[in-house]
mmCIF file of C-alpha atoms in Angstrom:
data_model
loop_
_atom_site.group_PDB
_atom_site.id
_atom_site.type_symbol
_atom_site.label_atom_id
_atom_site.label_comp_id
_atom_site.label_asym_id
_atom_site.label_seq_id
_atom_site.Cartn_x
_atom_site.Cartn_y
_atom_site.Cartn_z
ATOM 1 C CA ARG A 1 4.513 -26.042 14.408
ATOM 2 C CA PHE A 2 7.526 -23.695 13.491
ATOM 3 C CA THR A 3 8.023 -21.251 15.689
ATOM 4 C CA SER A 4 11.073 -20.494 14.088
ATOM 5 C CA SER A 5 12.003 -20.312 10.727
ATOM 6 C CA PRO A 6 13.451 -24.172 9.275
ATOM 7 C CA GLY A 7 15.534 -22.164 6.721
ATOM 8 C CA GLU A 8 14.264 -20.908 3.859
ATOM 9 C CA ASN A 9 14.696 -23.787 1.272
ATOM 10 C CA ALA A 10 13.131 -25.764 3.603
ATOM 11 C CA PHE A 11 10.140 -26.478 0.752
ATOM 12 C CA GLN A 12 10.227 -26.699 -2.004
ATOM 13 C CA VAL A 13 6.635 -25.482 -4.073
ATOM 14 C CA LYS A 14 5.940 -26.605 -7.825
ATOM 15 C CA ILE A 15 3.041 -25.755 -9.705
ATOM 16 C CA THR A 16 2.234 -27.268 -12.835
ATOM 17 C CA ALA A 17 -1.141 -27.948 -15.716
ATOM 18 C CA PRO A 18 -1.746 -32.189 -15.842
ATOM 19 C CA GLU A 19 -3.314 -31.472 -18.681
ATOM 20 C CA GLU A 20 -0.760 -28.903 -20.569
ATOM 21 C CA GLN A 21 2.538 -30.270 -22.154
ATOM 22 C CA PHE A 22 3.866 -26.450 -20.698
ATOM 23 C CA THR A 23 3.326 -24.584 -17.328
ATOM 24 C CA ARG A 24 4.064 -21.161 -17.246
ATOM 25 C CA VAL A 25 3.866 -20.237 -14.108
ATOM 26 C CA GLY A 26 6.166 -18.636 -11.912
ATOM 27 C CA VAL A 27 6.491 -19.413 -8.163
ATOM 28 C CA GLN A 28 8.176 -17.596 -5.345
ATOM 29 C CA VAL A 29 8.462 -19.327 -1.774
ATOM 30 C CA LEU A 30 8.541 -16.082 0.909
ATOM 31 C CA ASP A 31 9.977 -17.308 4.371
ATOM 32 C CA ARG A 32 8.543 -15.250 7.154
ATOM 33 C CA LYS A 33 11.525 -16.049 9.250
ATOM 34 C CA ASP A 34 8.724 -16.763 12.089
ATOM 35 C CA GLY A 35 7.332 -20.531 10.724
ATOM 36 C CA SER A 36 5.017 -19.051 8.796
ATOM 37 C CA PHE A 37 6.109 -19.227 4.302
ATOM 38 C CA LEU A 38 4.506 -17.499 2.219
ATOM 39 C CA VAL A 39 3.553 -18.822 -2.062
ATOM 40 C CA ARG A 40 2.249 -16.625 -4.210
ATOM 41 C CA TYR A 41 2.648 -17.690 -7.881
ATOM 42 C CA ARG A 42 2.088 -15.642 -11.298
ATOM 43 C CA MET A 43 0.290 -17.661 -14.123
ATOM 44 C CA TYR A 44 1.881 -16.010 -17.832
ATOM 45 C CA ALA A 45 -1.156 -18.477 -20.045
ATOM 46 C CA SER A 46 -5.064 -19.687 -18.939
ATOM 47 C CA TYR A 47 -5.408 -23.025 -18.107
ATOM 48 C CA LYS A 48 -7.712 -25.699 -17.076
ATOM 49 C CA SER A 49 -6.565 -27.102 -13.629
ATOM 50 C CA LEU A 50 -3.670 -26.473 -11.723
ATOM 51 C CA ARG A 51 -1.547 -29.270 -9.166
ATOM 52 C CA ILE A 52 0.390 -27.813 -6.922
ATOM 53 C CA GLU A 53 2.894 -29.485 -5.130
ATOM 54 C CA VAL A 54 4.846 -28.842 -1.734
ATOM 55 C CA LYS A 55 7.880 -31.051 0.047
ATOM 56 C CA THR A 56 10.358 -31.007 2.011
ATOM 57 C CA GLY A 57 12.969 -32.681 0.638
ATOM 58 C CA ASP A 58 11.272 -35.393 -1.469
ATOM 59 C CA LYS A 59 8.633 -35.933 1.154
ATOM 60 C CA HIS A 60 4.856 -34.529 0.488
ATOM 61 C CA VAL A 61 4.166 -32.180 3.070
ATOM 62 C CA ALA A 62 0.406 -32.860 4.773
ATOM 63 C CA LYS A 63 -1.793 -33.231 1.515
ATOM 64 C CA SER A 64 0.053 -32.224 -1.439
ATOM 65 C CA PRO A 65 -0.152 -32.552 -4.088
ATOM 66 C CA TYR A 66 -3.648 -30.126 -4.219
ATOM 67 C CA ILE A 67 -5.483 -29.842 -7.587
ATOM 68 C CA LEU A 68 -6.861 -26.272 -7.742
ATOM 69 C CA LYS A 69 -10.445 -27.177 -10.641
ATOM 70 C CA GLY A 70 -10.859 -24.195 -12.770
ATOM 71 C CA PRO A 71 -10.225 -22.665 -14.957
ATOM 72 C CA ILE A 72 -7.959 -20.759 -13.623
ATOM 73 C CA TYR A 73 -7.029 -17.426 -16.101
ATOM 74 C CA HIS A 74 -3.842 -15.387 -15.729
ATOM 75 C CA GLU A 75 -3.739 -11.747 -15.725
ATOM 76 C CA ASN A 76 -3.900 -10.344 -18.910
ATOM 77 C CA CYS A 77 -6.945 -12.331 -19.870
ATOM 78 C CA ASP A 78 -10.365 -10.817 -21.416
ATOM 79 C CA CYS A 79 -12.209 -13.675 -19.349
ATOM 80 C CA PRO A 80 -14.550 -11.470 -17.537
ATOM 81 C CA GLN A 81 -17.164 -13.052 -14.866
ATOM 82 C CA GLU A 82 -20.535 -11.572 -15.705
ATOM 83 C CA GLU A 83 -22.695 -11.563 -11.749
ATOM 84 C CA SER A 84 -19.965 -9.310 -10.644
ATOM 85 C CA SER A 85 -21.708 -10.742 -7.274
ATOM 86 C CA ALA A 86 -20.539 -14.096 -7.330
ATOM 87 C CA TRP A 87 -17.453 -12.006 -8.402
ATOM 88 C CA LEU A 88 -17.554 -10.426 -5.179
ATOM 89 C CA GLU A 89 -18.201 -13.412 -3.054
ATOM 90 C CA GLU A 90 -15.332 -15.659 -4.438
ATOM 91 C CA MET A 91 -12.620 -12.819 -3.660
ATOM 92 C CA ASN A 92 -13.915 -12.829 0.004
ATOM 93 C CA CYS A 93 -14.827 -9.355 -0.353
ATOM 94 C CA PRO A 94 -16.518 -7.561 2.790
ATOM 95 C CA GLN A 95 -20.416 -6.522 2.429
ATOM 96 C CA THR A 96 -19.262 -2.889 3.027
ATOM 97 C CA ILE A 97 -15.747 -1.035 3.744
ATOM 98 C CA PRO A 98 -16.735 1.629 6.667
ATOM 99 C CA GLN A 99 -14.695 4.792 4.824
ATOM 100 C CA ILE A 100 -15.731 4.213 1.833
ATOM 101 C CA GLN A 101 -19.537 4.436 3.115
ATOM 102 C CA ARG A 102 -18.403 7.305 5.649
ATOM 103 C CA ASP A 103 -17.343 9.414 1.922
ATOM 104 C CA LEU A 104 -19.873 7.951 0.037
ATOM 105 C CA ALA A 105 -23.011 9.081 2.659
ATOM 106 C CA ASN A 106 -21.873 12.667 1.709
ATOM 107 C CA PHE A 107 -23.222 12.299 -2.109
ATOM 108 C CA PRO A 108 -26.634 10.344 -1.386
ATOM 109 C CA ILE A 109 -27.709 11.353 -4.788
ATOM 110 C CA VAL A 110 -25.421 12.307 -7.364
ATOM 111 C CA ASP A 111 -26.143 13.783 -11.089
ATOM 112 C CA PRO A 112 -23.340 12.429 -13.604
ATOM 113 C CA ASP A 113 -24.205 15.397 -16.509
ATOM 114 C CA LYS A 114 -24.217 18.691 -13.932
ATOM 115 C CA ILE A 115 -20.624 16.888 -12.508
ATOM 116 C CA ALA A 116 -19.634 16.457 -15.599
ATOM 117 C CA LYS A 117 -19.957 20.211 -16.232
ATOM 118 C CA GLU A 118 -19.098 22.128 -12.770
ATOM 119 C CA ILE A 119 -16.025 19.345 -11.575
ATOM 120 C CA PRO A 120 -13.095 20.436 -15.125
ATOM 121 C CA GLN A 121 -15.072 24.272 -14.493
ATOM 122 C CA ARG A 122 -13.689 23.895 -10.531
ATOM 123 C CA PHE A 123 -10.077 22.047 -10.762
ATOM 124 C CA GLY A 124 -9.518 21.640 -14.143
ATOM 125 C CA GLN A 125 -7.421 24.505 -14.810
ATOM 126 C CA ARG A 126 -5.428 24.261 -11.855
ATOM 127 C CA GLN A 127 -5.285 20.242 -11.623
ATOM 128 C CA SER A 128 -5.128 17.392 -12.718
ATOM 129 C CA LEU A 129 -8.049 14.475 -13.621
ATOM 130 C CA CYS A 130 -9.735 12.314 -15.034
ATOM 131 C CA HIS A 131 -12.971 11.666 -15.500
ATOM 132 C CA TYR A 132 -13.926 7.475 -16.384
ATOM 133 C CA THR A 133 -16.240 6.387 -17.866
ATOM 134 C CA ILE A 134 -16.963 2.663 -17.758
ATOM 135 C CA LYS A 135 -19.704 1.565 -20.015
ATOM 136 C CA ASP A 136 -20.340 -1.891 -21.402
ATOM 137 C CA ASN A 137 -16.663 -2.723 -19.306
ATOM 138 C CA GLU A 138 -15.116 -0.744 -22.166
ATOM 139 C CA VAL A 139 -13.138 1.961 -20.072
ATOM 140 C CA TYR A 140 -13.533 5.993 -21.260
ATOM 141 C CA ILE A 141 -11.248 8.466 -20.441
ATOM 142 C CA LYS A 142 -10.836 12.108 -20.846
ATOM 143 C CA THR A 143 -8.539 14.202 -19.311
ATOM 144 C CA HIS A 144 -8.306 17.776 -17.506
ATOM 145 C CA GLY A 145 -5.651 19.838 -16.695
ATOM 146 C CA GLU A 146 -1.538 19.739 -17.613
ATOM 147 C CA HIS A 147 -0.212 17.222 -15.725
ATOM 148 C CA VAL A 148 -1.965 13.930 -16.066
ATOM 149 C CA GLY A 149 0.896 10.938 -16.181
ATOM 150 C CA PHE A 150 -0.230 9.150 -13.474
ATOM 151 C CA ARG A 151 -3.259 8.115 -15.253
ATOM 152 C CA ILE A 152 -1.450 5.339 -15.774
ATOM 153 C CA PHE A 153 -2.410 3.851 -12.652
ATOM 154 C CA MET A 154 -5.797 4.180 -12.235
ATOM 155 C CA ASP A 155 -6.205 2.889 -15.961
ATOM 156 C CA ALA A 156 -4.410 -0.324 -15.073
ATOM 157 C CA ILE A 157 -6.242 -0.966 -11.885
ATOM 158 C CA LEU A 158 -9.553 -0.177 -13.877
ATOM 159 C CA LEU A 159 -8.379 -2.342 -17.033
ATOM 160 C CA SER A 160 -7.262 -5.313 -14.644
ATOM 161 C CA LEU A 161 -11.506 -5.120 -13.461
ATOM 162 C CA THR A 162 -12.363 -5.291 -16.603
ATOM 163 C CA ARG A 163 -10.759 -8.363 -17.809
ATOM 164 C CA LYS A 164 -11.939 -10.231 -14.706
ATOM 165 C CA VAL A 165 -15.553 -8.697 -14.156
ATOM 166 C CA LYS A 166 -18.253 -7.238 -16.056
ATOM 167 C CA MET A 167 -18.437 -3.974 -14.060
ATOM 168 C CA PRO A 168 -21.588 -1.973 -13.747
ATOM 169 C CA ASP A 169 -22.045 1.482 -16.152
ATOM 170 C CA VAL A 170 -20.667 3.662 -13.958
ATOM 171 C CA GLU A 171 -19.101 7.696 -14.126
ATOM 172 C CA PHE A 172 -16.775 9.546 -11.868
ATOM 173 C CA PHE A 173 -13.716 11.349 -11.157
ATOM 174 C CA VAL A 174 -10.359 10.960 -10.399
ATOM 175 C CA ASN A 175 -7.721 13.341 -8.526
ATOM 176 C CA LEU A 176 -4.104 12.557 -9.809
ATOM 177 C CA GLY A 177 -2.387 14.843 -7.357
ATOM 178 C CA ASP A 178 -1.639 14.827 -3.929
ATOM 179 C CA TRP A 179 -3.831 17.032 -2.161
ATOM 180 C CA PRO A 180 -7.521 15.714 -1.508
ATOM 181 C CA LEU A 181 -9.579 18.742 -2.988
ATOM 182 C CA GLU A 182 -13.545 18.736 -1.762
ATOM 183 C CA LYS A 183 -12.866 21.828 0.773
ATOM 184 C CA ARG A 184 -16.406 22.793 0.907
ATOM 185 C CA LYS A 185 -18.742 21.509 3.942
ATOM 186 C CA PRO A 186 -22.851 21.072 3.291
ATOM 187 C CA PRO A 187 -24.631 22.753 3.387
ATOM 188 C CA GLN A 188 -22.572 23.759 0.650
ATOM 189 C CA ASN A 189 -22.439 22.239 -3.079
ATOM 190 C CA LEU A 190 -19.926 18.856 -2.817
ATOM 191 C CA HIS A 191 -18.765 17.250 -5.668
ATOM 192 C CA PRO A 192 -17.855 13.672 -5.456
ATOM 193 C CA ILE A 193 -13.403 13.217 -6.211
ATOM 194 C CA PHE A 194 -12.061 9.971 -5.902
ATOM 195 C CA SER A 195 -8.159 10.420 -3.652
ATOM 196 C CA TRP A 196 -5.634 8.346 -3.365
ATOM 197 C CA CYS A 197 -5.251 10.209 -0.335
ATOM 198 C CA GLY A 198 -7.723 11.847 1.972
ATOM 199 C CA SER A 199 -8.157 14.583 5.508
ATOM 200 C CA SER A 200 -9.988 15.758 8.046
ATOM 201 C CA GLU A 201 -10.197 19.366 6.451
ATOM 202 C CA SER A 202 -12.093 17.292 3.077
ATOM 203 C CA LYS A 203 -14.343 15.132 2.002
ATOM 204 C CA ASP A 204 -13.215 13.199 -1.085
ATOM 205 C CA ILE A 205 -13.535 10.056 -1.615
ATOM 206 C CA VAL A 206 -10.625 7.625 0.107
ATOM 207 C CA MET A 207 -9.016 4.295 -2.241
ATOM 208 C CA PRO A 208 -5.940 2.288 -1.946
ATOM 209 C CA THR A 209 -2.911 4.352 -3.253
ATOM 210 C CA TYR A 210 -1.796 4.054 -7.228
ATOM 211 C CA ASP A 211 1.954 2.704 -5.381
ATOM 212 C CA LEU A 212 -0.643 -0.073 -3.197
ATOM 213 C CA THR A 213 -2.660 -0.949 -6.218
ATOM 214 C CA ASP A 214 0.661 -0.473 -8.951
ATOM 215 C CA SER A 215 2.358 -3.231 -6.478
ATOM 216 C CA VAL A 216 -0.354 -6.136 -6.430
ATOM 217 C CA LEU A 217 -0.382 -5.287 -10.839
ATOM 218 C CA GLU A 218 2.976 -5.822 -11.348
ATOM 219 C CA THR A 219 3.413 -8.128 -8.422
ATOM 220 C CA MET A 220 6.684 -10.899 -9.813
ATOM 221 C CA GLY A 221 6.663 -8.101 -12.276
ATOM 222 C CA ARG A 222 8.540 -4.905 -12.192
ATOM 223 C CA VAL A 223 8.027 -4.429 -9.068
ATOM 224 C CA SER A 224 9.898 -5.754 -5.963
ATOM 225 C CA LEU A 225 8.445 -3.649 -2.562
ATOM 226 C CA ASP A 226 4.909 -4.814 -2.133
ATOM 227 C CA MET A 227 2.862 -6.683 1.039
ATOM 228 C CA MET A 228 4.674 -10.210 0.455
ATOM 229 C CA SER A 229 8.009 -9.494 -0.104
ATOM 230 C CA VAL A 230 8.625 -6.794 3.166
ATOM 231 C CA GLN A 231 7.510 -10.257 4.940
ATOM 232 C CA ALA A 232 10.370 -12.011 3.662
ATOM 233 C CA ASN A 233 12.836 -8.233 4.009
ATOM 234 C CA THR A 234 12.281 -7.943 7.227
ATOM 235 C CA GLY A 235 16.272 -7.961 8.201
ATOM 236 C CA PRO A 236 17.481 -9.512 11.571
ATOM 237 C CA SER A 237 15.740 -10.702 14.667
ATOM 238 C CA TRP A 238 13.780 -8.342 16.824
ATOM 239 C CA GLU A 239 16.746 -8.791 19.515
ATOM 240 C CA ASP A 240 19.385 -8.216 16.914
ATOM 241 C CA LYS A 241 18.232 -4.916 15.055
ATOM 242 C CA ASN A 242 20.351 -2.239 15.711
ATOM 243 C CA THR A 243 18.204 0.341 18.615
ATOM 244 C CA THR A 244 18.185 3.778 16.871
ATOM 245 C CA ALA A 245 15.348 4.829 14.932
ATOM 246 C CA PHE A 246 15.662 4.917 11.425
ATOM 247 C CA TRP A 247 13.804 7.268 8.722
ATOM 248 C CA ARG A 248 15.465 8.036 4.750
ATOM 249 C CA GLY A 249 13.275 10.535 2.632
ATOM 250 C CA ARG A 250 13.483 13.738 0.429
ATOM 251 C CA ASP A 251 12.529 17.398 1.854
ATOM 252 C CA SER A 252 9.005 17.241 0.767
ATOM 253 C CA ARG A 253 7.159 18.865 4.397
ATOM 254 C CA LYS A 254 8.503 21.451 6.942
ATOM 255 C CA GLU A 255 8.159 18.261 9.615
ATOM 256 C CA ARG A 256 10.777 16.003 8.302
ATOM 257 C CA LEU A 257 13.617 19.174 8.570
ATOM 258 C CA GLU A 258 12.706 19.362 12.309
ATOM 259 C CA LEU A 259 13.257 15.001 11.773
ATOM 260 C CA VAL A 260 16.982 15.847 10.915
ATOM 261 C CA LYS A 261 17.811 18.349 12.734
ATOM 262 C CA LEU A 262 16.503 16.691 15.802
ATOM 263 C CA SER A 263 19.167 13.933 14.461
ATOM 264 C CA ARG A 264 21.529 15.667 14.022
ATOM 265 C CA LYS A 265 21.313 16.806 18.140
ATOM 266 C CA TYR A 266 20.297 13.147 19.689
ATOM 267 C CA PRO A 267 22.563 10.759 16.219
ATOM 268 C CA GLU A 268 22.660 7.959 19.082
ATOM 269 C CA ILE A 269 19.027 8.016 19.987
ATOM 270 C CA ILE A 270 17.911 8.839 15.699
ATOM 271 C CA ASP A 271 18.848 8.468 11.627
ATOM 272 C CA ALA A 272 17.531 10.292 9.836
ATOM 273 C CA ALA A 273 18.612 11.803 6.437
ATOM 274 C CA PHE A 274 17.308 13.152 3.262
ATOM 275 C CA THR A 275 18.009 11.030 -0.064
ATOM 276 C CA ASN A 276 16.587 14.413 -1.822
ATOM 277 C CA PHE A 277 16.045 18.000 -2.243
ATOM 278 C CA PHE A 278 13.640 19.404 -3.605
ATOM 279 C CA PHE A 279 11.436 21.719 -2.089
ATOM 280 C CA PHE A 280 13.815 23.359 0.457
ATOM 281 C CA LYS A 281 16.957 23.244 -1.423
ATOM 282 C CA HIS A 282 18.574 26.696 -0.613
ATOM 283 C CA ASP A 283 18.543 24.529 2.978
ATOM 284 C CA GLU A 284 20.418 22.427 2.034
ATOM 285 C CA ASN A 285 23.080 23.805 4.174
ATOM 286 C CA LEU A 286 21.420 23.253 6.928
ATOM 287 C CA TYR A 287 20.163 20.040 6.148
ATOM 288 C CA GLY A 288 21.935 18.228 4.231
ATOM 289 C CA PRO A 289 24.252 16.487 2.877
ATOM 290 C CA ILE A 290 22.149 13.671 0.756
ATOM 291 C CA VAL A 291 22.676 10.562 1.795
ATOM 292 C CA LYS A 292 22.547 7.248 -0.309
ATOM 293 C CA HIS A 293 19.029 5.886 -1.270
ATOM 294 C CA ILE A 294 19.239 2.209 0.350
ATOM 295 C CA SER A 295 17.323 -0.597 -0.319
ATOM 296 C CA PHE A 296 14.167 -0.423 1.691
ATOM 297 C CA PHE A 297 14.402 -3.803 3.278
ATOM 298 C CA ASP A 298 17.379 -2.371 5.232
ATOM 299 C CA PHE A 299 15.180 -0.275 7.066
ATOM 300 C CA PHE A 300 14.219 -2.572 8.580
ATOM 301 C CA LYS A 301 17.505 -3.800 10.254
ATOM 302 C CA TYR A 302 16.175 -1.036 12.973
ATOM 303 C CA LYS A 303 13.940 -1.867 15.871
ATOM 304 C CA TYR A 304 12.406 1.462 14.885
ATOM 305 C CA GLN A 305 10.411 3.378 12.168
ATOM 306 C CA ILE A 306 9.489 7.195 12.164
ATOM 307 C CA ASN A 307 6.886 7.848 9.568
ATOM 308 C CA ILE A 308 6.403 11.599 8.794
ATOM 309 C CA ASP A 309 4.323 12.989 6.426
ATOM 310 C CA GLY A 310 5.718 13.922 3.028
ATOM 311 C CA THR A 311 3.604 16.450 0.876
ATOM 312 C CA VAL A 312 -0.093 13.892 2.232
ATOM 313 C CA ALA A 313 0.313 11.114 4.289
ATOM 314 C CA ALA A 314 3.601 9.246 3.619
ATOM 315 C CA TYR A 315 2.880 5.766 1.775
ATOM 316 C CA ARG A 316 5.033 3.927 2.741
ATOM 317 C CA LEU A 317 2.876 3.634 6.090
ATOM 318 C CA PRO A 318 1.640 0.337 4.830
ATOM 319 C CA TYR A 319 4.639 -2.054 3.938
ATOM 320 C CA LEU A 320 6.546 -0.111 7.044
ATOM 321 C CA LEU A 321 3.393 -1.688 9.124
ATOM 322 C CA ALA A 322 4.412 -5.096 7.419
ATOM 323 C CA GLY A 323 7.699 -5.608 8.553
ATOM 324 C CA ASN A 324 8.499 -6.330 11.575
ATOM 325 C CA SER A 325 9.809 -3.426 13.573
ATOM 326 C CA VAL A 326 7.748 -0.923 15.270
ATOM 327 C CA VAL A 327 6.617 2.464 13.607
ATOM 328 C CA LEU A 328 6.526 5.644 15.643
ATOM 329 C CA LYS A 329 3.677 7.369 13.588
ATOM 330 C CA GLN A 330 2.989 10.707 13.200
ATOM 331 C CA ASP A 331 -0.379 12.434 14.553
ATOM 332 C CA SER A 332 -2.355 13.677 11.196
ATOM 333 C CA ILE A 333 -4.847 15.208 9.295
ATOM 334 C CA TYR A 334 -4.063 12.583 6.430
ATOM 335 C CA TYR A 335 -5.191 9.351 5.278
ATOM 336 C CA GLU A 336 -5.202 6.530 3.754
ATOM 337 C CA HIS A 337 -7.764 4.094 2.492
ATOM 338 C CA PHE A 338 -6.841 1.993 5.580
ATOM 339 C CA TYR A 339 -6.037 4.550 8.524
ATOM 340 C CA ASN A 340 -9.522 4.046 10.130
ATOM 341 C CA GLU A 341 -8.261 0.847 11.416
ATOM 342 C CA LEU A 342 -5.443 1.188 13.333
ATOM 343 C CA GLN A 343 -5.281 1.440 16.334
ATOM 344 C CA PRO A 344 -2.273 3.692 18.385
ATOM 345 C CA TRP A 345 -0.998 1.878 21.033
ATOM 346 C CA LYS A 346 -1.566 -1.197 19.222
ATOM 347 C CA HIS A 347 -0.496 -1.064 15.646
ATOM 348 C CA TYR A 348 2.128 1.824 16.157
ATOM 349 C CA ILE A 349 2.985 4.539 18.574
ATOM 350 C CA PRO A 350 1.348 7.951 17.920
ATOM 351 C CA PHE A 351 3.293 10.841 18.904
ATOM 352 C CA LYS A 352 2.538 14.576 17.978
ATOM 353 C CA SER A 353 2.799 16.657 14.546
ATOM 354 C CA ASP A 354 5.044 18.865 15.855
ATOM 355 C CA LEU A 355 7.438 16.203 17.039
ATOM 356 C CA SER A 356 7.885 17.175 20.281
ATOM 357 C CA ASP A 357 7.080 14.037 22.083
ATOM 358 C CA LEU A 358 9.074 11.864 20.161
ATOM 359 C CA LEU A 359 12.350 11.452 22.021
ATOM 360 C CA GLU A 360 9.961 10.897 25.079
ATOM 361 C CA LYS A 361 7.967 8.219 22.570
ATOM 362 C CA LEU A 362 11.219 6.610 21.621
ATOM 363 C CA GLN A 363 12.633 5.717 25.029
ATOM 364 C CA TRP A 364 9.361 4.790 26.095
ATOM 365 C CA ALA A 365 9.184 1.921 23.444
ATOM 366 C CA LYS A 366 12.529 1.379 25.249
ATOM 367 C CA ASP A 367 11.830 0.721 28.418
ATOM 368 C CA HIS A 368 8.250 -1.779 27.013
ATOM 369 C CA ASP A 369 10.236 -3.124 24.849
ATOM 370 C CA GLU A 370 8.908 -6.954 25.466
ATOM 371 C CA GLU A 371 5.203 -5.337 25.157
ATOM 372 C CA VAL A 372 6.464 -3.750 21.971
ATOM 373 C CA LYS A 373 7.465 -7.295 20.519
ATOM 374 C CA TYR A 374 4.661 -8.343 20.859
ATOM 375 C CA ALA A 375 2.280 -6.391 19.857
ATOM 376 C CA LEU A 376 4.693 -6.547 16.670
ATOM 377 C CA ARG A 377 1.747 -9.487 16.186
ATOM 378 C CA SER A 378 -0.836 -8.590 15.637
ATOM 379 C CA THR A 379 0.142 -5.492 13.225
ATOM 380 C CA GLN A 380 1.085 -7.518 11.140
#
């Protein structure tokens, strides 16, 4: 068994369709640098079966070649499976997801006609919403509000699902903005709204962010940053990483200004800078200058990654956790769909929302280097 990388070209993977003259399949072999590899492929046509060869040099590895019996459909094939329960089982979907169950528990009964009137009246002028209806596996959309461009991400995931499985008839509203909307509390009349971000002060139903779903749908396509590509681009080994804590981003929260100020005071401990000013342009002279964007993969040249809220939760967190740097996460009222599964001091090091103990937590991490390094394995 390997415990370190044998080299990124140690294995060759070839995928062919035995019954076809040509096979249009893209393959990527991703070296995680710890002795393990990820292999992924993207098909551009559907096939009856696939033959997967894994070789090192001229020799097959383990039980290679493997035969994957089909039919095997490509992403854009409109080939929905009739039984959704069978599809969920084949996809290894969990029976329940605690976060969603808790969110939905606030809405034991929903009157579609009632919310179709009330939600647009309440939110439609100031917010951006989509009213989705899935009927006979077709997706219908009605938008409310002025800035509805982000519907393309929700459209994409719903259309992808309806190509794969027959969806039940359902109606729901999706919030296209950053902030969760439903601030009422029982026994007030709550409105069920799906959002990409939740908070301890809201009752929205939280789903995976548009950033995550887009990176999945566009894997090996127009998106280069995804949960797998990160694992093959984690920079130097732990021992060779820069021991300065690192952060880059825009000025979308006051605490980010404080972080840059802290970096100015302790440059040997924190390297934090803005790549863009939008919210506090009048303070650019105080907190600038703007620095150039760098590749997200280059973040992992640094041992310590600081995750701090933007307008809401910072959607970079899942990608930071997939790397092999330790994440220091700001305490926050905001959360993404998976935060309830994270454990502080196991998956990340917490620090106070006002940053008052950030330097202390960084010093703790440096004083417990081996412990932190070991914890990284459970994070990934």
